[in-house]
Amino acid sequence: MTRPKTGLSRRHFCQNGLQMGLILPLAFSGLPQIAFANAPVNKRLVVVFLRGGLDGLSTVVPYGDPHYRSMRGNLALKENDESLIAVSDFFAFNSQLRGLAGLYNQGEVAVIHAAASPFNTRSHFYAQDLLENGTDKPNSLKTGWLNRTIGILGGNNDNTLGISLGPSQQLSMRGEAKVTSWSPSRLNPVGDNFLNRVAMMYKNEPLLDSALEAAIGNRAMTEGMKSQISNNAGQSFIEMMKATAGFLKQPNGPRIAAIDFHGFDTHIRQQNGAYPTLPRLLKSLDEGIVQYRQQTPIDIWEQTVVYVVTEFGRTVKPNGTGGTDHGTASMAMVIGGKIQGGQVVTQWPGLAHNRLFEGRDLAATTDLRSVSSSLLHSHFDIPRQDIDQIILPGSFNLNSVEIF
Amino acid sequence: MASSQHFIAWNRFGYGPDPSGLNTLGEDPIQFLRNQLENPRPPSLLASKTGIKKAENYLNHIKEFGAGSDEVGKRRLKLEYGRFVRDLSEARIKSDQPLIERLIAFWSNHFTVSVTNKTYLLGLLRDYQYTAIRSHVTGNFVDMLIAVAQHPAMLSYLDNINSFGPNSRAGKLTGRGLNENLAREILELHTMSVDGGYSQNDVLEFAKIITGWSLTTRQKQQIMEFDFHNFRHEPGPKKFLGRTIQEGGINEGLTALRMLAEHPATARHLATKMAIHFVSDDPPESLIRKLEDAYLQSGGNLKAMTLALIEAEESWEEPLAKVKSTPEFVLSAYRATGYKPSQREILSAFKALDYRPFRAGSPKGFPDQSENWATPTTIMKRMEWAMELSGRLSITTNPYNQAKELLGSTMEDATKFVIRGAESGSQGIALMLMSPEFQKR
């Protein structure tokens, strides 16, 4: 697929502007199109990182496990008070996930339960690093698995396939391939007139120039987009998901997005009490994904996978402050128009005390990287060899997860 | 016209010049910096225990009623946070010892305390900054390290207050055990660094060594202070970095911190980090070596190390080596324009530019590399903010003349051309703030 270039490139324009001694580009109306040309990929991927460690046992609840109630104590959710939406005789969605439960029943959501990264010290720091660098050792690579995926897919300077949503660029998106970044602004937008003048000063400054060029590209794509700024993590996640849908539906826009949702480190008042944390977070997660789907045209939704991950799970038993502490396995969710959803993929380890990891955590039976690896292979047609050697080093022997 | 050395002295080792320009530092830029190190005056920002009292009250409320129940206490702490960020910013905008301010910012980020999720830490920041960091930036690293490791802010932030020796009296009684968080980060981030040659077992042993490093609450004064709790301290000898540390209560921790401060891996780590922060994302080995040597030869003296930094020829090359961090950009813009921001303006500037002081995402602190500060979303927001700030100025001088004073001989032709052609005074200032020569240092 090729696309004719429309207009002059900004670089071209600026150089001429200066060489020819034109006074200033005042007469130039509208910004030139930024090249997201020749996108070789139609598939979309949105990686939602639930930071802090999601309590998988309260999200997709193994209410059929005979030890569920006794082990979870005051955190156990009850079938009869509408706090659960059963999807089988074993698993139920937390009732805050009404939209996702509906999509599950339509076959658009798959849950991978008792999944974790291959190396866990119960440290946020390490676990997040690991998940983002794509290896099985924290701090072993300074680039991210999504950036390396973009490299394999052919993302380059003329073809920005990645977008990092939020104020700081995630490690998963760092690396050699050029990616753009966007977050809503509290300030008034600047005019093209000012932008063009700044661009002229950056022509010999590769780092600033490429950032500006990408920012101008974002502007074109966010035209007409109204993003509410919120200090509330849940609300701002919903807004960011809507914006992400706006970016990813552009014909020549980015294809892979990374977005963070903070606040899942529920050490206190997780479920009960005056202002419990988890129900609100899950409700926003649900709303964000439902909104994303609503704002995505159906043909694009069919090319899309939303992959929801977290760095680790939480203790099976509640702690002394109405919450849970850092644990091991949690769950991941895969959502999309063409996935083989409507299933909870798991080798359920069980909640009996002697089945717990180190006597406290849900044991991990699925390496999260096997989900990522299957996703890359089946969704993007990336050869196993590239996945094993470049994107997720050392993942070759992992089983594939047949949901894509 | 001022030399590029003047430009570097102000920008690489300060928060840029004020509107009177580059020349005010005198003839000799290195001497200007040296003088600051020789005579660091008592900081204008006074320590205050009031914040600590508030934190303590708040903490007691949490213990009693559960977190978040004391909305009044929380609000008071947020007010204190706002005032503290203002005081700190004003000190930097007004300072005539900008190198000292930059050193404080550097070391404070090295020993990051983030208040995210621990609201009561808001009340401890001022004291932490004052007693643990500020007092030691031209002193010995080991003193800073000990002051940090004993400060309530760090002990709380990295959970050492919840660490119990499993075989201590309290540990046996409560069944609680070690929390490695502080021990690990001291080794990994504050001293030897992840490749410094310590093992997992060293982390564990070091965690045992500092069990009992916790807080006392003196009910009468309601002040949170460091205290050593022997009944939480893991008994017995510990083997740390190949050496046996005999049982010795609080002295075990002091011995271990001294060993770390003297360790060559620490010298290497601090030298590398300092060179990256001040000079270049990819600093020459020769520069790192000079800083490392100065550290080791002076017994870990930070004044000696900083002197080596400002006297190294490598520090005076490439005036535009790095993109300014957001706080550097904002504060240098206030300095350059002479604008006197209110507390609200300072806080909203940081917020609009996605910089959240003392809320770094991890104990690693805010990043130092340019790529983190020159992202598309950052550049766009800087442009928006530059326009907003310049719109609030009453501009009396020609922006081009002002730019010459502030950027000197470093100013490139393209920048001259664009600023000269600005359609208004305020656009001219905004363009100057967005020029590569202002965005970089």
Short mmCIF file of C-alpha atoms in Angstrom, two decimals, chain A residues 17-18 21-24 26 121 123 125-126 129 139 166-169 174-175 179-191 193-195 197-198 200-205 207-208 210-212 214-216 218-219 231 265 268-269, chain B residues 66-68 117 184-185 188-189 194 198 200 320 323 348 351-354 362-364 370-372 374-381 383-388 412 414-415 417-419 421-423 427 430-432 434-437 439-440:
data_model
loop_
_atom_site.label_atom_id
_atom_site.label_comp_id
_atom_site.label_asym_id
_atom_site.label_seq_id
_atom_site.Cartn_x
_atom_site.Cartn_y
_atom_site.Cartn_z
CA GLY A 17 12.43 29.05 3.50
CA LEU A 18 15.77 29.82 4.95
CA GLY A 21 15.64 34.28 2.39
CA LEU A 22 11.88 34.31 2.48
CA ILE A 23 10.84 36.56 5.26
CA LEU A 24 8.89 34.04 7.23
CA LEU A 26 3.39 33.51 7.34
CA THR A 121 11.13 -10.74 43.42
CA SER A 123 9.49 -5.73 43.61
CA PHE A 125 10.69 -1.94 40.16
CA TYR A 126 12.08 -5.20 38.85
CA ASP A 129 11.29 -3.50 34.16
CA ASN A 139 17.68 -4.40 33.83
CA GLY A 166 0.96 9.58 28.87
CA PRO A 167 3.47 12.07 30.22
CA SER A 168 6.50 9.80 30.22
CA GLN A 169 7.65 7.30 27.70
CA ARG A 174 12.16 2.98 24.25
CA GLY A 175 14.76 2.01 21.75
CA VAL A 179 7.98 6.36 18.33
CA THR A 180 5.81 9.32 19.07
CA SER A 181 4.26 10.29 22.37
CA TRP A 182 1.17 12.17 23.36
CA SER A 183 -0.70 13.26 26.44
CA PRO A 184 -3.45 15.82 26.78
CA SER A 185 -2.33 19.36 27.50
CA ARG A 186 -3.62 21.80 30.07
CA LEU A 187 -2.32 24.70 28.01
CA ASN A 188 -3.62 26.53 25.00
CA PRO A 189 -2.48 25.17 21.68
CA VAL A 190 0.06 27.19 19.70
CA GLY A 191 -0.56 28.36 16.18
CA ASN A 193 2.83 30.34 12.65
CA PHE A 194 4.77 29.80 15.88
CA LEU A 195 5.35 26.11 15.19
CA ARG A 197 9.23 29.38 13.26
CA VAL A 198 10.39 26.97 15.95
CA MET A 200 13.22 26.59 11.43
CA MET A 201 15.46 26.81 14.48
CA TYR A 202 15.59 23.02 14.83
CA LYS A 203 16.76 22.06 11.37
CA ASN A 204 20.26 21.21 12.58
CA GLU A 205 19.09 19.67 15.84
CA LEU A 207 16.73 15.23 18.54
CA LEU A 208 14.58 18.34 18.89
CA SER A 210 12.38 14.74 15.28
CA ALA A 211 10.43 15.35 18.49
CA LEU A 212 8.85 18.43 16.95
CA ALA A 214 6.30 13.87 15.63
CA ALA A 215 4.46 16.42 17.75
CA ILE A 216 3.21 18.12 14.60
CA ASN A 218 0.13 14.21 16.55
CA ARG A 219 -1.54 17.55 16.08
CA ASN A 231 -6.35 14.20 38.16
CA ASP A 265 -1.03 -1.52 44.43
CA ILE A 268 -5.20 -1.03 51.99
CA ARG A 269 -9.00 -0.94 51.75
CA GLY B 66 -7.21 4.11 58.46
CA ALA B 67 -5.63 6.01 55.60
CA GLY B 68 -7.36 8.94 54.01
CA ASN B 117 1.21 6.76 47.65
CA ARG B 184 18.69 -3.10 47.96
CA GLU B 185 18.29 0.46 46.75
CA GLU B 188 21.88 -0.60 43.62
CA LEU B 189 21.07 3.08 43.28
CA VAL B 194 23.73 -2.87 39.92
CA TYR B 198 27.55 -7.41 45.24
CA GLN B 200 21.89 -11.31 46.41
CA LEU B 320 24.67 22.36 23.77
CA VAL B 323 18.44 18.88 26.57
CA SER B 348 0.80 24.80 37.55
CA LYS B 351 1.94 20.26 36.29
CA ALA B 352 1.29 21.46 32.76
CA LEU B 353 4.71 20.16 31.74
CA ASP B 354 4.09 16.81 33.45
CA SER B 362 10.57 4.95 41.27
CA PRO B 363 13.54 5.28 43.63
CA LYS B 364 15.67 5.76 40.53
CA SER B 370 18.09 13.99 26.92
CA GLU B 371 15.79 11.51 25.19
CA ASN B 372 13.51 11.61 28.22
CA ALA B 374 12.79 15.79 24.29
CA THR B 375 9.74 13.65 23.60
CA PRO B 376 7.10 14.92 21.18
CA THR B 377 4.58 15.57 23.93
CA THR B 378 7.15 17.44 26.04
CA ILE B 379 8.28 19.67 23.20
CA MET B 380 4.70 20.57 22.31
CA LYS B 381 3.89 21.46 25.90
CA MET B 383 6.01 25.53 23.23
CA GLU B 384 2.57 26.10 24.70
CA TRP B 385 4.00 27.09 28.04
CA ALA B 386 6.64 29.38 26.49
CA MET B 387 3.86 31.22 24.67
CA GLU B 388 1.84 31.52 27.83
CA GLU B 412 23.26 30.01 15.77
CA ALA B 414 18.98 30.16 12.28
CA THR B 415 18.02 31.25 15.78
CA PHE B 417 17.18 34.89 11.94
CA VAL B 418 14.00 33.57 13.51
CA ILE B 419 14.09 35.76 16.62
CA GLY B 421 11.89 38.13 12.39
CA ALA B 422 9.45 37.61 15.26
CA GLU B 423 6.11 39.25 14.68
CA GLN B 427 6.54 35.91 20.25
CA ALA B 430 8.76 32.64 23.31
CA LEU B 431 10.94 31.77 20.32
CA MET B 432 14.05 32.47 22.34
CA MET B 434 12.20 27.44 22.46
CA SER B 435 15.51 27.94 20.67
CA PRO B 436 17.93 25.01 20.77
CA GLU B 437 20.34 27.28 22.67
CA GLN B 439 16.40 24.15 25.37
CA LYS B 440 19.86 22.71 25.69
#
